[in-house]
Coordinates of C-alpha atoms and ligand atoms in Angstrom, one line a residue:
X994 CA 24.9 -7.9 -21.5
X995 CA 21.4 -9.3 -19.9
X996 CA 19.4 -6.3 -18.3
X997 CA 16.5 -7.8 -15.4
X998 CA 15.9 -5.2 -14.4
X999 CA 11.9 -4.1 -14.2
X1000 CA 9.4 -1.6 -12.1
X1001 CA 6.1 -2.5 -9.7
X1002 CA 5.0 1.1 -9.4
X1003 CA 7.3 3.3 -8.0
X1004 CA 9.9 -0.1 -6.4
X1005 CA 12.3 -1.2 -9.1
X1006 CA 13.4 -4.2 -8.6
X1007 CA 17.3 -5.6 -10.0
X1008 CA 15.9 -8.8 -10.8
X1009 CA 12.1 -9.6 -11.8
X1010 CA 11.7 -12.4 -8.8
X1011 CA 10.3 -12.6 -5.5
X1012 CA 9.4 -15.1 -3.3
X1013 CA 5.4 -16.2 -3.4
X1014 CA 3.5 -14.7 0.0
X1015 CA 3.9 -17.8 2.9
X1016 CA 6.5 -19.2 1.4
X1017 CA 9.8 -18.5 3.5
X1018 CA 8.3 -14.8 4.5
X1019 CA 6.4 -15.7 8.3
X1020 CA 9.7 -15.0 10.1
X1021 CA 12.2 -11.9 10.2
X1022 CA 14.9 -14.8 10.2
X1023 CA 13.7 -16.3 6.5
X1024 CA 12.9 -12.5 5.1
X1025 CA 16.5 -11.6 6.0
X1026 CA 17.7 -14.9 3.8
X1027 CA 15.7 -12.9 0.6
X1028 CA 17.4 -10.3 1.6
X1029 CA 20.7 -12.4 0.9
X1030 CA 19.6 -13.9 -2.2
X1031 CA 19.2 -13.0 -5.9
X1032 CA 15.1 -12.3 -5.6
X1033 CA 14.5 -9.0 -6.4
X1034 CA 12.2 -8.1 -3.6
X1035 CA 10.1 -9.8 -0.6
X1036 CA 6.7 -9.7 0.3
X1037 CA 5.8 -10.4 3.6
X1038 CA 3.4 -13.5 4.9
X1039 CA -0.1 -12.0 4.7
X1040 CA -1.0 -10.7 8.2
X1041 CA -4.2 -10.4 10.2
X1042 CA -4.3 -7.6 12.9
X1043 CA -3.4 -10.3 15.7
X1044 CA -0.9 -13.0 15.5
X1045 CA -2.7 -16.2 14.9
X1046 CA -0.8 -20.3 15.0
X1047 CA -2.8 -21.6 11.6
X1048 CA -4.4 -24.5 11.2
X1049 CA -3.2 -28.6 12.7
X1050 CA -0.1 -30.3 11.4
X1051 CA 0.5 -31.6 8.5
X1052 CA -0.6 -28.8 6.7
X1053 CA 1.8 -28.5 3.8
X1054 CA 2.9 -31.5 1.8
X1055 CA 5.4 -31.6 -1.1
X1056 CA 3.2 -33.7 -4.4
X1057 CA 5.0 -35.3 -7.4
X1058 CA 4.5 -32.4 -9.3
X1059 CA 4.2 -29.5 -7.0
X1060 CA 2.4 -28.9 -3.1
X1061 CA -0.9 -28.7 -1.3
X1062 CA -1.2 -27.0 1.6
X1063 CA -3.8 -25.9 4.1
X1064 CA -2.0 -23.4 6.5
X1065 CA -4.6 -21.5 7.2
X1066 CA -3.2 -18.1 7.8
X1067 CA -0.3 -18.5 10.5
X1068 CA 1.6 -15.3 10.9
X1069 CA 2.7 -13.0 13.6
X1070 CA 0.3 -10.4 13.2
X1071 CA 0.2 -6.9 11.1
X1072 CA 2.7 -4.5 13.8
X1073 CA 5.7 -7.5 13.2
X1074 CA 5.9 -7.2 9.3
X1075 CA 5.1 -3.6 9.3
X1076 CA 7.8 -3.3 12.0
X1077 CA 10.4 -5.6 9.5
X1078 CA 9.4 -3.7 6.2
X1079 CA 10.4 -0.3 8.3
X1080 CA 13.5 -1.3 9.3
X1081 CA 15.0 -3.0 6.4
X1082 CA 13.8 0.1 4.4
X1083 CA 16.3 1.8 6.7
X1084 CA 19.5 -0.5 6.1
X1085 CA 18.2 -1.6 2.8
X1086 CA 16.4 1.3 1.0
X1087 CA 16.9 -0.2 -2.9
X1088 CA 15.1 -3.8 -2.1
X1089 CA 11.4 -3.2 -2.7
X1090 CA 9.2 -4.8 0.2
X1091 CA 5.4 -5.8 -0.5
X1092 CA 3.1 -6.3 3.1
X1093 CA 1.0 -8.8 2.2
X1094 CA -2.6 -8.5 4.6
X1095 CA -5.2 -10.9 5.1
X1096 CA -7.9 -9.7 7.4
X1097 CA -11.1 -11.6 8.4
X1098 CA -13.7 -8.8 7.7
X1099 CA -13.9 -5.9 5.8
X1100 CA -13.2 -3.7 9.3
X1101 CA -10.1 -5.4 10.0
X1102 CA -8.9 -4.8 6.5
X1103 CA -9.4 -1.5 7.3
X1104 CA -7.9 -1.5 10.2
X1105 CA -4.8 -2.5 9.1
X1106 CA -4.4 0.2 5.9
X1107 CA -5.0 2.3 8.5
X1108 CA -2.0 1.5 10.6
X1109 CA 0.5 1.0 7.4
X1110 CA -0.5 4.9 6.1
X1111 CA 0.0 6.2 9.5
X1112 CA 3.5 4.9 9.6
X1113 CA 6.6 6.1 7.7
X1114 CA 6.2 2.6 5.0
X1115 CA 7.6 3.2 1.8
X1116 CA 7.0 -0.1 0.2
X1117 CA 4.0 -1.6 -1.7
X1118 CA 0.8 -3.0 0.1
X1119 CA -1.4 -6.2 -1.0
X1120 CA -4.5 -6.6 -0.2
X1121 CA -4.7 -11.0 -0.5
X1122 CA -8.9 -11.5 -1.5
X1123 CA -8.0 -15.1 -2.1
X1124 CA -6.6 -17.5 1.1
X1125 CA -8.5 -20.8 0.3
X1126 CA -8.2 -22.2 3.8
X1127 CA -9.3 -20.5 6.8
X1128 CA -12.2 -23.0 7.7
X1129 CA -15.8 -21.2 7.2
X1130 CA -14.7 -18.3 5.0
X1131 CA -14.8 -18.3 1.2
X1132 CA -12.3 -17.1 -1.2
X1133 CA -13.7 -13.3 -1.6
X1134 CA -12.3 -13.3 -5.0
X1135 CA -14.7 -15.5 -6.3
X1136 CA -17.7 -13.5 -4.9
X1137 CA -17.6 -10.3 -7.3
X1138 CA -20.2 -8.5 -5.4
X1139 CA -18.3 -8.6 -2.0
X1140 CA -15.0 -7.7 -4.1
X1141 CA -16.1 -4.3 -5.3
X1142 CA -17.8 -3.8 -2.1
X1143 CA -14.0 -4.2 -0.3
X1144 CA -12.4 -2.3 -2.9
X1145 CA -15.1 1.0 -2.8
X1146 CA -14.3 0.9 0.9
X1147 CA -10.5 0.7 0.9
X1148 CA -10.0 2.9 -1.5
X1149 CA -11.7 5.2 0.1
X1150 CA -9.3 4.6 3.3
X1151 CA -6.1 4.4 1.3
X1152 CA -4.3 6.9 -0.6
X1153 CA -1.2 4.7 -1.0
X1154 CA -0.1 2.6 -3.9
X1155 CA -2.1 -0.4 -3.6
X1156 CA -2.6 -4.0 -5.2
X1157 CA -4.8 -7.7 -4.8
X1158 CA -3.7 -11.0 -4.7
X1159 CA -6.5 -12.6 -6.7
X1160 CA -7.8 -16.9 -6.7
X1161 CA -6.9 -18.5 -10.3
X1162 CA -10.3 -18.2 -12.5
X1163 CA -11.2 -20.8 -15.1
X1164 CA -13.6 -19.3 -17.2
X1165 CA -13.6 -16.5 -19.7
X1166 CA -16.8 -14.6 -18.7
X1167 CA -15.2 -14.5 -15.4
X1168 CA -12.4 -13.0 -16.6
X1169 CA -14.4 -10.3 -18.2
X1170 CA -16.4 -9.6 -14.7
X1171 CA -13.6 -9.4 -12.7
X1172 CA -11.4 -7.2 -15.1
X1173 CA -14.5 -5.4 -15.3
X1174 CA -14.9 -4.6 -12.0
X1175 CA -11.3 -4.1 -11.1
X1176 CA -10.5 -1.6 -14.2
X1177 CA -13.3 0.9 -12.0
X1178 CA -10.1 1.0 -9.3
X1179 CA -7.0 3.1 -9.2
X1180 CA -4.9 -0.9 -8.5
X1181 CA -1.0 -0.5 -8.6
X1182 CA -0.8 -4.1 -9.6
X1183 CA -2.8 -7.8 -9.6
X1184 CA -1.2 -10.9 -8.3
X1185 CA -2.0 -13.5 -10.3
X1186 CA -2.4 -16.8 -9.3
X1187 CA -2.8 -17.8 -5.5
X1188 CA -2.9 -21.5 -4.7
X1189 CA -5.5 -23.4 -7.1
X1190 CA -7.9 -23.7 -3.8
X1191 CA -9.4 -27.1 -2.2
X1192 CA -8.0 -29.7 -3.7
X1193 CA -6.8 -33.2 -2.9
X1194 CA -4.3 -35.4 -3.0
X1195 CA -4.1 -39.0 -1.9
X1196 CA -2.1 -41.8 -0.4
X1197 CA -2.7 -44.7 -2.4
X1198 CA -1.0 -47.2 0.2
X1199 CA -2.6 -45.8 3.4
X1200 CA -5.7 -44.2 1.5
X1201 CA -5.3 -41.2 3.6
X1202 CA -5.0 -37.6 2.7
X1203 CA -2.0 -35.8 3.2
X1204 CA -2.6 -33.0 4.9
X1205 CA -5.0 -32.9 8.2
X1206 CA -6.4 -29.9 8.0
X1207 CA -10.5 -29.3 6.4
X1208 CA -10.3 -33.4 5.5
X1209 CA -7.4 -32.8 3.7
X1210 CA -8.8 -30.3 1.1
X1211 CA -5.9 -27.6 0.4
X1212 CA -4.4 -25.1 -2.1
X1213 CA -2.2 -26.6 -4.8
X1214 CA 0.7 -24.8 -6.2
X1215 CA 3.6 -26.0 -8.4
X1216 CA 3.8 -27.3 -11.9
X1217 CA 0.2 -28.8 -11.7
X1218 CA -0.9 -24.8 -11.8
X1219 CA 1.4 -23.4 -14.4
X1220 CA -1.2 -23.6 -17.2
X1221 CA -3.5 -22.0 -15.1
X1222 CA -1.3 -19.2 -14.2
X1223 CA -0.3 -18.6 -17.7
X1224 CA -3.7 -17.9 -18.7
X1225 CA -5.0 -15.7 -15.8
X1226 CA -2.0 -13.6 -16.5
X1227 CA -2.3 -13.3 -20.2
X1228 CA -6.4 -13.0 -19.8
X1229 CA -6.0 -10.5 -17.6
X1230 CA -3.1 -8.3 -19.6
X1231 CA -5.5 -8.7 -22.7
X1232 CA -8.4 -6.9 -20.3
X1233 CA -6.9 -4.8 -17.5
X1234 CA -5.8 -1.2 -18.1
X1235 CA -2.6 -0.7 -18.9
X1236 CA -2.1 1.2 -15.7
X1237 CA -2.2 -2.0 -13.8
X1238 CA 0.2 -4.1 -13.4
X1239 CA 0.9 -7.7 -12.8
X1240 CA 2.5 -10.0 -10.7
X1241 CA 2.8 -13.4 -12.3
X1242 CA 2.5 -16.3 -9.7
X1243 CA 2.1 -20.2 -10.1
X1244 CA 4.1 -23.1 -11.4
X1245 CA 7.3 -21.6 -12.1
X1246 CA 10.3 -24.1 -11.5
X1247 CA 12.8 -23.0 -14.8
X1248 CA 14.2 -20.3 -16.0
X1249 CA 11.8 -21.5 -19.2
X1250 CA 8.7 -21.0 -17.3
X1251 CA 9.4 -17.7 -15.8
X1252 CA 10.1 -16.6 -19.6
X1253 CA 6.9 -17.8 -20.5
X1254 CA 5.2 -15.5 -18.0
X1255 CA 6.8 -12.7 -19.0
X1256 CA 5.7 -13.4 -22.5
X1257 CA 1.9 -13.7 -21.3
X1258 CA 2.6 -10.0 -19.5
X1259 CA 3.8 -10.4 -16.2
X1260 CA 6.3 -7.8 -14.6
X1261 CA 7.5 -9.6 -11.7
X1262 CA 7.3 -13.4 -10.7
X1263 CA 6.9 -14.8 -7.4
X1264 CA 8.2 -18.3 -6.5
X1265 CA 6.0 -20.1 -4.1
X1266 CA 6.5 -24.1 -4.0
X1267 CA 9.7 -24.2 -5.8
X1268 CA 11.4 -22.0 -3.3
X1269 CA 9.3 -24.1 -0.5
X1270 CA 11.5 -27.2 -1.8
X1271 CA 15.1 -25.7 -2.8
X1272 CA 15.4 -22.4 -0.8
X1273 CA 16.6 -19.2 -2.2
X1274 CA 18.9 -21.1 -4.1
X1275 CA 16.4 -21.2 -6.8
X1276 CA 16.4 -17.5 -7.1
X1277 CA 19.7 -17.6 -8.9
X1278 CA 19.2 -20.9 -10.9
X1279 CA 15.9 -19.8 -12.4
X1280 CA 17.3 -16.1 -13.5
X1281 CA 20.8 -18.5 -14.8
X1282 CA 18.2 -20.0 -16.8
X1283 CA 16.4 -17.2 -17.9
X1284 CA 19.6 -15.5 -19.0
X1285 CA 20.8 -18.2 -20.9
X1286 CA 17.3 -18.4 -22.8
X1287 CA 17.6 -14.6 -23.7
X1288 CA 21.3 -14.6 -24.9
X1289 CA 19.7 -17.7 -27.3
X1290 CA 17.3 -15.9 -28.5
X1291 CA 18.8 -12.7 -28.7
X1292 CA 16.5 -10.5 -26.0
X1293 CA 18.6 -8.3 -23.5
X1294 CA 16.0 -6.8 -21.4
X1295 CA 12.6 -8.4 -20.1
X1296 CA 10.5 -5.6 -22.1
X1297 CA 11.9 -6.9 -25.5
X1298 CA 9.6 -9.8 -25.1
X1299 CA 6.8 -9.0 -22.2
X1300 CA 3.1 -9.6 -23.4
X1301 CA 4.4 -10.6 -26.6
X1302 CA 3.3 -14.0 -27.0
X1303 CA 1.9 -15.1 -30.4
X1304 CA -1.1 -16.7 -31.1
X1305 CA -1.5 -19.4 -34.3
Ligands
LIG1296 O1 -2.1 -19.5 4.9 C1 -2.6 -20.2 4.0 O2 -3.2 -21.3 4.2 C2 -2.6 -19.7 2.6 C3 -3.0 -18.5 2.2 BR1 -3.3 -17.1 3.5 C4 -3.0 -18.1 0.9 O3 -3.3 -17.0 0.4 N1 -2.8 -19.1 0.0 C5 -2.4 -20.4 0.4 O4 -2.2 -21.2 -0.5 N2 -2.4 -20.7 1.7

């Protein structure tokens, strides 16, 4: 008997996947088909106060090995999720629901705690510091300064469980600032990795980019990222308080590679651009995988292994 079972503050979840945030989350029509699959939970596409349409078509594009996208925000605005997360909590109190918010300015940020403490929402709230492609505003999670800044002031807002959605980082001292700074705050949990922000990929025949928005420049998920998500989840279990947790997000397409966050310390795993490509299929392929790699090597929960990878 395989146990999947694992906890994200006080939600526990019957198995450790979810779908990534934007990725089959924008509309009450593709949360209720998470709802109906084997993820564990859902968290909502992150919001913005007011509904907003995104950036031009194409803006997402499927890559050999993975996706780039510039969506630049589209979702139907805070009071629609909030609205979704409250109901299903009603006909479906066991499935843990994450809001996912994405203001433009500290205020609105604000704003919008405010709204989700003064209603009856039971679920988890994250706070995304990282969308790489609104046009003119720069990832906040690589500008430490403005990052404790935001946290000081929303933690003096919000006295509900609460966790970031942080951009991959790529080198160690930045690692040990940004732990640094984020070990000074009560956080229910990191998300770790969004999109690897602003690259670009190329038609060779027509020698055009593939995606229209911000001259083709766009967040790149899939397998291209797994290394990189490995190693800001395991850099940041080696530095973080044990107190926070993490969400483990980037690359995973097997039941292998979810394992192998798990070992580096993650206790849930979103899906992002393999779920953009199968559907919630790949829920239940991935955990068939994942079972079927635990029976081999003898594991029957997901704690008998977490954090546990070996170094030579
Ligand atoms: O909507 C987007 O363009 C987007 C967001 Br908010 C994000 O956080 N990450 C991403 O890859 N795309």
């Amino acid at each position: 008997m395989i146990d999947l079972t694992t906890t994200l503050n006080k939600l526990h979840f019957k198995t450790p996947l979810m779908n990534a945030a934007g990725v089959h989350c924008a509309t009450t029509t593709e949360l209720d088909d998470l709802l109906d699959s084997q993820a564990g939970g859902l968290v909502t596409k992150s919001a913005t106060l007011q509904p907003r349409t995104g950036n031009p078509d194409p803006r997402y594009a499927n890559l050999p090995f993975g996706s780039i996208n510039s969506m630049g925000l589209p979702n139907q605005g805070l009071d629609y999720y909030l609205n979704y997360a409250n109901a299903t909590a009603l006909t479906h109190p066991d499935f843990p629901i994450l809001l996912s918010l994405a203001g433009q300015s500290l205020a609105e940020n604000l704003q919008m705690l405010e709204r989700i403490q003064a209603s009856a929402f039971s679920g988890l709230t994250e706070l995304n510091l990282s969308c790489p492609n609104v046009p003119g505003k720069p990832q906040i999670g690589y500008d430490f300064d403005q990052m404790k800044t935001i946290l000081t002031a929303v933690f003096q807002t919000f006295n509900q469980p609460l966790g970031i959605k942080l951009p991959p980082y790529f080198d160690l001292a930045q690692f040990d600032l940004v732990a640094d700074i984020l070990n000074q705050f009560p956080l229910a949990f990191i998300n770790t990795i969004n999109s690897v922000g602003n690259g670009l990929f190329i038609n060779l025949e027509t020698e055009t980019t593939v995606i229209k928005p911000k001259g083709g420049f766009g967040g790149i998920g899939g397998s291209y990222v797994k290394p990189v998500a490995l190693a800001n989840v395991r850099a940041f279990r080696q530095r973080l308080n044990p107190a926070i947790q993490i969400i483990g997000t980037g690359g995973v397409v097997s039941g292998g590679d979810l394992f192998e966050l798990i070992l580096c310390g993650a206790d849930v795993v979103q899906i992002g651009t393999t779920l953009a490509q199968e559907g919630t299929p790949a829920f239940g392929r991935i955990l068939t995988e994942l079972e079927r790699i635990m029976a081999q090597k003898g594991y029957a929960t997901l704690a008998d292994f977490r954090g546990n990878l070996k170094t030579l």
